[in-house]
Coordinates of N, CA and C in Angstrom, one line a residue:
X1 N 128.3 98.4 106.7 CA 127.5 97.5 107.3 C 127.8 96.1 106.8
X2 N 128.5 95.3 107.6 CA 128.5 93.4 107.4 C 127.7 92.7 107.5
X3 N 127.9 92.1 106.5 CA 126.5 90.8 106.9 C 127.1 90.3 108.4
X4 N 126.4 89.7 109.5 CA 126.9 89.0 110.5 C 127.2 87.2 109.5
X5 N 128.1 87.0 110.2 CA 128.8 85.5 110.1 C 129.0 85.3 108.9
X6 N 129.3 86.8 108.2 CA 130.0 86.6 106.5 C 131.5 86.1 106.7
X7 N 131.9 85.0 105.8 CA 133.0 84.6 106.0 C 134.1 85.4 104.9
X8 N 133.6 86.2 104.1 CA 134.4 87.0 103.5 C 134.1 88.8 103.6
X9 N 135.4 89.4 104.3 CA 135.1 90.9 104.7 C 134.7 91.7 103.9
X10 N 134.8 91.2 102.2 CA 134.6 92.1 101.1 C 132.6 92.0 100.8
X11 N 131.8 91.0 101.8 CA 130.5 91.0 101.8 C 130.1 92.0 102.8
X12 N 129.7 93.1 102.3 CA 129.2 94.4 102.8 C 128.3 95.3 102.1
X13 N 127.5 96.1 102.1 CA 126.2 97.0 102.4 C 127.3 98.4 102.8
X14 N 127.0 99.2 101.4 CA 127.4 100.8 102.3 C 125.9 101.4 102.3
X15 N 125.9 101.8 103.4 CA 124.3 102.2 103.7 C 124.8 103.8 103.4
X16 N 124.3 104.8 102.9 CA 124.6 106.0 102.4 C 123.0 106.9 103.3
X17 N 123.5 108.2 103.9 CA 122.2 109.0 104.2 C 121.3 108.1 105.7
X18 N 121.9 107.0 106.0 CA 120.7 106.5 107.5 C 119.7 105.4 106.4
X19 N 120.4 105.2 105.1 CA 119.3 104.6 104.5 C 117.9 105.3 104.0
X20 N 117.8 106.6 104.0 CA 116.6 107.7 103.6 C 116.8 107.5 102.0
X21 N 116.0 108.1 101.6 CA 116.1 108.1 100.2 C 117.2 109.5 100.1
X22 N 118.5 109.5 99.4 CA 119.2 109.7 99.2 C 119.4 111.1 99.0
X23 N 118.4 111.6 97.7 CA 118.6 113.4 97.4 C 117.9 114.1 98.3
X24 N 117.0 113.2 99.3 CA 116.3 113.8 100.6 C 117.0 113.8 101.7
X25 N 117.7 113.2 102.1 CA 118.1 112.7 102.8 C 120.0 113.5 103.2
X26 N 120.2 113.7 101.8 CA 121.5 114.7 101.5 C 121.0 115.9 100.8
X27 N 119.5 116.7 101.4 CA 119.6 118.0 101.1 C 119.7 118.3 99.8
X28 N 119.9 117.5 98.6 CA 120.2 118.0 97.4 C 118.6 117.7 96.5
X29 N 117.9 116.8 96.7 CA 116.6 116.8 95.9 C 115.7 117.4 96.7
X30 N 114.6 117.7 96.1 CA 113.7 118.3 96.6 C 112.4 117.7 97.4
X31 N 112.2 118.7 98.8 CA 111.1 118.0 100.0 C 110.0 117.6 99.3
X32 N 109.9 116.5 100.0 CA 108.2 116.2 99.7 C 107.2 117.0 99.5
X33 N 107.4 117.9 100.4 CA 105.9 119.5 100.4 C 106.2 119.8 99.2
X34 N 106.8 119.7 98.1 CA 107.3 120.4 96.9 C 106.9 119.1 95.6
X35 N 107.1 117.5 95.9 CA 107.1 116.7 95.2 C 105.4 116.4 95.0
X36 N 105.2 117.1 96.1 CA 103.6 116.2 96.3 C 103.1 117.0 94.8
X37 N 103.3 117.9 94.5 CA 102.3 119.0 93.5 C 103.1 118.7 92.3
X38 N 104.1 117.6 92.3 CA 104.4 117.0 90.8 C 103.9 116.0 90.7
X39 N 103.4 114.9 91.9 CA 102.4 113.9 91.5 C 101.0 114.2 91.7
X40 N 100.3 115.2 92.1 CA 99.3 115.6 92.3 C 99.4 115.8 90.1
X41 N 99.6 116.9 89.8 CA 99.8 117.4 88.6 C 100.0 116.1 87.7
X42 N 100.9 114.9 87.9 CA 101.0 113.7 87.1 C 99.3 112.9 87.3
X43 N 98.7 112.8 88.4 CA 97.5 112.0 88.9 C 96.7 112.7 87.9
X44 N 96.4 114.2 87.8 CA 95.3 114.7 87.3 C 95.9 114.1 85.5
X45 N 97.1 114.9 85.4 CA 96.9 114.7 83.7 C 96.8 112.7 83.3
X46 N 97.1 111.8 84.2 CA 96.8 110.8 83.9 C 94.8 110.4 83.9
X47 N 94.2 110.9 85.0 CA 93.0 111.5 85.1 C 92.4 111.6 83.4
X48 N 92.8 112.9 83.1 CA 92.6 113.6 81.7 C 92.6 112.3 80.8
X49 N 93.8 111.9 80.4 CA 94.0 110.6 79.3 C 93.4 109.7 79.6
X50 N 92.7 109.4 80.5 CA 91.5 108.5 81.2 C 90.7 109.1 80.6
X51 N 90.2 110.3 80.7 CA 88.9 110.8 80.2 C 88.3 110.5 78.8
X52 N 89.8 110.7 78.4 CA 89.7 110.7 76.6 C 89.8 108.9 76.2
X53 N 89.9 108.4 76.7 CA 89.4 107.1 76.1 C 90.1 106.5 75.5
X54 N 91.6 106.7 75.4 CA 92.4 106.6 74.5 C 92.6 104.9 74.6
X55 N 92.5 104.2 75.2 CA 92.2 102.8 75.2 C 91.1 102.4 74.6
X56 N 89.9 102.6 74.3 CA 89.2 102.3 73.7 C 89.0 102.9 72.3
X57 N 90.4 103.6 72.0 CA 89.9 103.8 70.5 C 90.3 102.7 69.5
X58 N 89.7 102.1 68.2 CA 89.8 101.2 67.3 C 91.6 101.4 67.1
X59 N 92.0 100.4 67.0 CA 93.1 100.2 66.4 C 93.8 101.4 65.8
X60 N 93.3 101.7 64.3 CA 93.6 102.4 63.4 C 93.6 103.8 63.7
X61 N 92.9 104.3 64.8 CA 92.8 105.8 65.4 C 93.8 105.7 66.5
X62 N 94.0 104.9 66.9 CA 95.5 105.3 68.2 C 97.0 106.6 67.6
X63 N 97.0 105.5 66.1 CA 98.4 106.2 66.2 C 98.1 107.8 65.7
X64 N 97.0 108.5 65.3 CA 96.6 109.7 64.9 C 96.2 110.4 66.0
X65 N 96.1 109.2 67.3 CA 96.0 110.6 68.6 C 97.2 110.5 69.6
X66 N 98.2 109.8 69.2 CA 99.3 109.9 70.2 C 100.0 111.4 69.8
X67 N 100.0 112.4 70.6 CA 100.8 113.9 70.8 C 101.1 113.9 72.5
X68 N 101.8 114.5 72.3 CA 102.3 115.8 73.5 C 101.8 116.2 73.9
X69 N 100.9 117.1 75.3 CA 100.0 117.9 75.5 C 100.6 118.5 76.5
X70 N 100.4 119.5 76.5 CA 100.8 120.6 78.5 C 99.6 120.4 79.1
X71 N 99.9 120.0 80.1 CA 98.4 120.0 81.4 C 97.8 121.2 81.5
X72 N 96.6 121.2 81.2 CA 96.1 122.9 80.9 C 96.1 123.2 82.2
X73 N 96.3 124.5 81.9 CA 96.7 125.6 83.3 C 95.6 125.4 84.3
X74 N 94.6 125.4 84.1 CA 93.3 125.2 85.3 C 93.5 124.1 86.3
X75 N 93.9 123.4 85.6 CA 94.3 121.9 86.4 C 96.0 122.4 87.4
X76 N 96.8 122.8 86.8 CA 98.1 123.4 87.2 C 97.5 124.1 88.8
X77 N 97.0 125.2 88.3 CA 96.3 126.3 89.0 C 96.0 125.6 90.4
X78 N 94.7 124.4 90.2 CA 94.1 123.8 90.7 C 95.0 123.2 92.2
X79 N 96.3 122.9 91.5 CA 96.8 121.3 92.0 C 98.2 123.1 93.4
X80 N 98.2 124.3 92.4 CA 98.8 125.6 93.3 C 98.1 125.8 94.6
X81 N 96.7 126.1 94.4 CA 95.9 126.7 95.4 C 95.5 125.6 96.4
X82 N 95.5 124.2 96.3 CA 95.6 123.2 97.3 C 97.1 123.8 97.9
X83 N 97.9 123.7 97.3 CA 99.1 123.6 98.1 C 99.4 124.9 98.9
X84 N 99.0 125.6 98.3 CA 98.9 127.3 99.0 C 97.8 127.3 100.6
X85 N 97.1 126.5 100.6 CA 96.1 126.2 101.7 C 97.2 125.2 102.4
X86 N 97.4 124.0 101.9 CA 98.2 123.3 102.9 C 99.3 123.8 103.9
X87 N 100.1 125.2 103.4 CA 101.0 125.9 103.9 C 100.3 126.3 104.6
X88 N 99.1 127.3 104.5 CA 98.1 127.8 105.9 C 98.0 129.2 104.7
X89 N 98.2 129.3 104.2 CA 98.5 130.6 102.5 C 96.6 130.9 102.2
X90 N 96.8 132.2 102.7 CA 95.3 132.3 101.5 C 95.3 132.8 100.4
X91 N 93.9 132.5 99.6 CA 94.6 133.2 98.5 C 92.9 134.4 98.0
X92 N 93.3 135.3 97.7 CA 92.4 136.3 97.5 C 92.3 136.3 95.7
X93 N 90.5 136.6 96.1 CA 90.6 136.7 94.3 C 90.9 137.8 93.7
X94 N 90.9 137.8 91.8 CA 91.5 139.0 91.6 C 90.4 140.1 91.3
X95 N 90.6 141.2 91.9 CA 89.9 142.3 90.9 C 89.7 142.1 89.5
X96 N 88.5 142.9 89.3 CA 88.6 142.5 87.7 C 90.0 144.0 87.2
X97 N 90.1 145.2 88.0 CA 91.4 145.8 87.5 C 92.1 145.2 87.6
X98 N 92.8 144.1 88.5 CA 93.8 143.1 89.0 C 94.1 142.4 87.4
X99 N 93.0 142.1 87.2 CA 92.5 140.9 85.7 C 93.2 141.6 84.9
X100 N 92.3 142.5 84.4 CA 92.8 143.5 83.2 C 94.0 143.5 83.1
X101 N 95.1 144.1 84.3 CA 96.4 144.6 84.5 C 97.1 143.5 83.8
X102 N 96.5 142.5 84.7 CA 97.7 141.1 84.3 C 97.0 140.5 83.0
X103 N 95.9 141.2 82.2 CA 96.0 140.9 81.0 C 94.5 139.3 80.9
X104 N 94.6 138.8 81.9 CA 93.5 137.0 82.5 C 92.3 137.6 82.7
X105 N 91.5 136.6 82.9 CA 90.1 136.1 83.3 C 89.9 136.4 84.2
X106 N 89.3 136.8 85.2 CA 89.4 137.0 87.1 C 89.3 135.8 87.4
X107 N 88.5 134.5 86.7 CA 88.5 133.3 87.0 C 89.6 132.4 87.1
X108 N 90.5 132.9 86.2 CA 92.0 131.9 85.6 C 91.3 131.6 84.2
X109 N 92.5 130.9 83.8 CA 94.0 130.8 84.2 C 94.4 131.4 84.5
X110 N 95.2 132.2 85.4 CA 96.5 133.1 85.8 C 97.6 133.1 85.0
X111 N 98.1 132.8 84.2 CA 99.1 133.0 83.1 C 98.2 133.1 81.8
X112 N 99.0 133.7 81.1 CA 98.5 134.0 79.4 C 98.7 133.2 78.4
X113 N 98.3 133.2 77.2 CA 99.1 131.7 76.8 C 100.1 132.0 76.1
X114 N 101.3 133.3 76.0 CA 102.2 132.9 76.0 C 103.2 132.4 77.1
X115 N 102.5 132.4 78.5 CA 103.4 131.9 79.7 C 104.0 130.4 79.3
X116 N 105.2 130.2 79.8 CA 105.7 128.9 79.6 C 105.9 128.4 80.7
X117 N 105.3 127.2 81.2 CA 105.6 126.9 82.6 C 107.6 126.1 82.2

């Protein structure tokens, strides 16, 4: 693509993919229907660290709560079964044999805690 009335040929634009966003656009990143439930999942656990106040704690207590955390499973779970509806997916609950078998809660989590997402 040329600029119009560029006076040098080497002023150009390679437009790549129609101009899409690129790993969408070339089949190699992954659809939206799939990205949505990593920012759904990012919205909640920023949610969470909102909860906890971590801005309002005194000075001297920040650096004794900055860790790591995995987004607990319920929230995970949570951000699944929206998306399992969005597809048109139902989802049945478990037996409590169902429970037992797989070892959970009939409520959830659905994984145990040695699952690793």
């Amino acid at each position: 693509m040329y600029r119009a009335g560029a006076e040098n040929q080497d002023d150009y634009l390679i437009l790549l993919s129609e101009g899409r966003l690129i790993n969408l656009g070339n089949a190699t990143g992954h659809p939206s229907r799939i990205m949505d439930g990593s920012f759904a999942n990012q919205v909640l656990a920023q949610m969470l660290m909102f909860e906890k106040k971590f801005a309002d704690l005194p000075a001297a207590e920040k650096k004794s709560n900055l860790y790591v955390e995995v987004l607990p499973k319920y929230l995970d779970e949570e951000v699944a079964a929206m998306m399992v509806g969005g597809f048109g997916g139902v989802l049945t609950k478990l037996t409590d044999d169902q429970a037992k078998y797989i070892n959970v809660n009939v409520n959830g989590p659905y994984k145990t805690d040695s699952y690793k997402y």
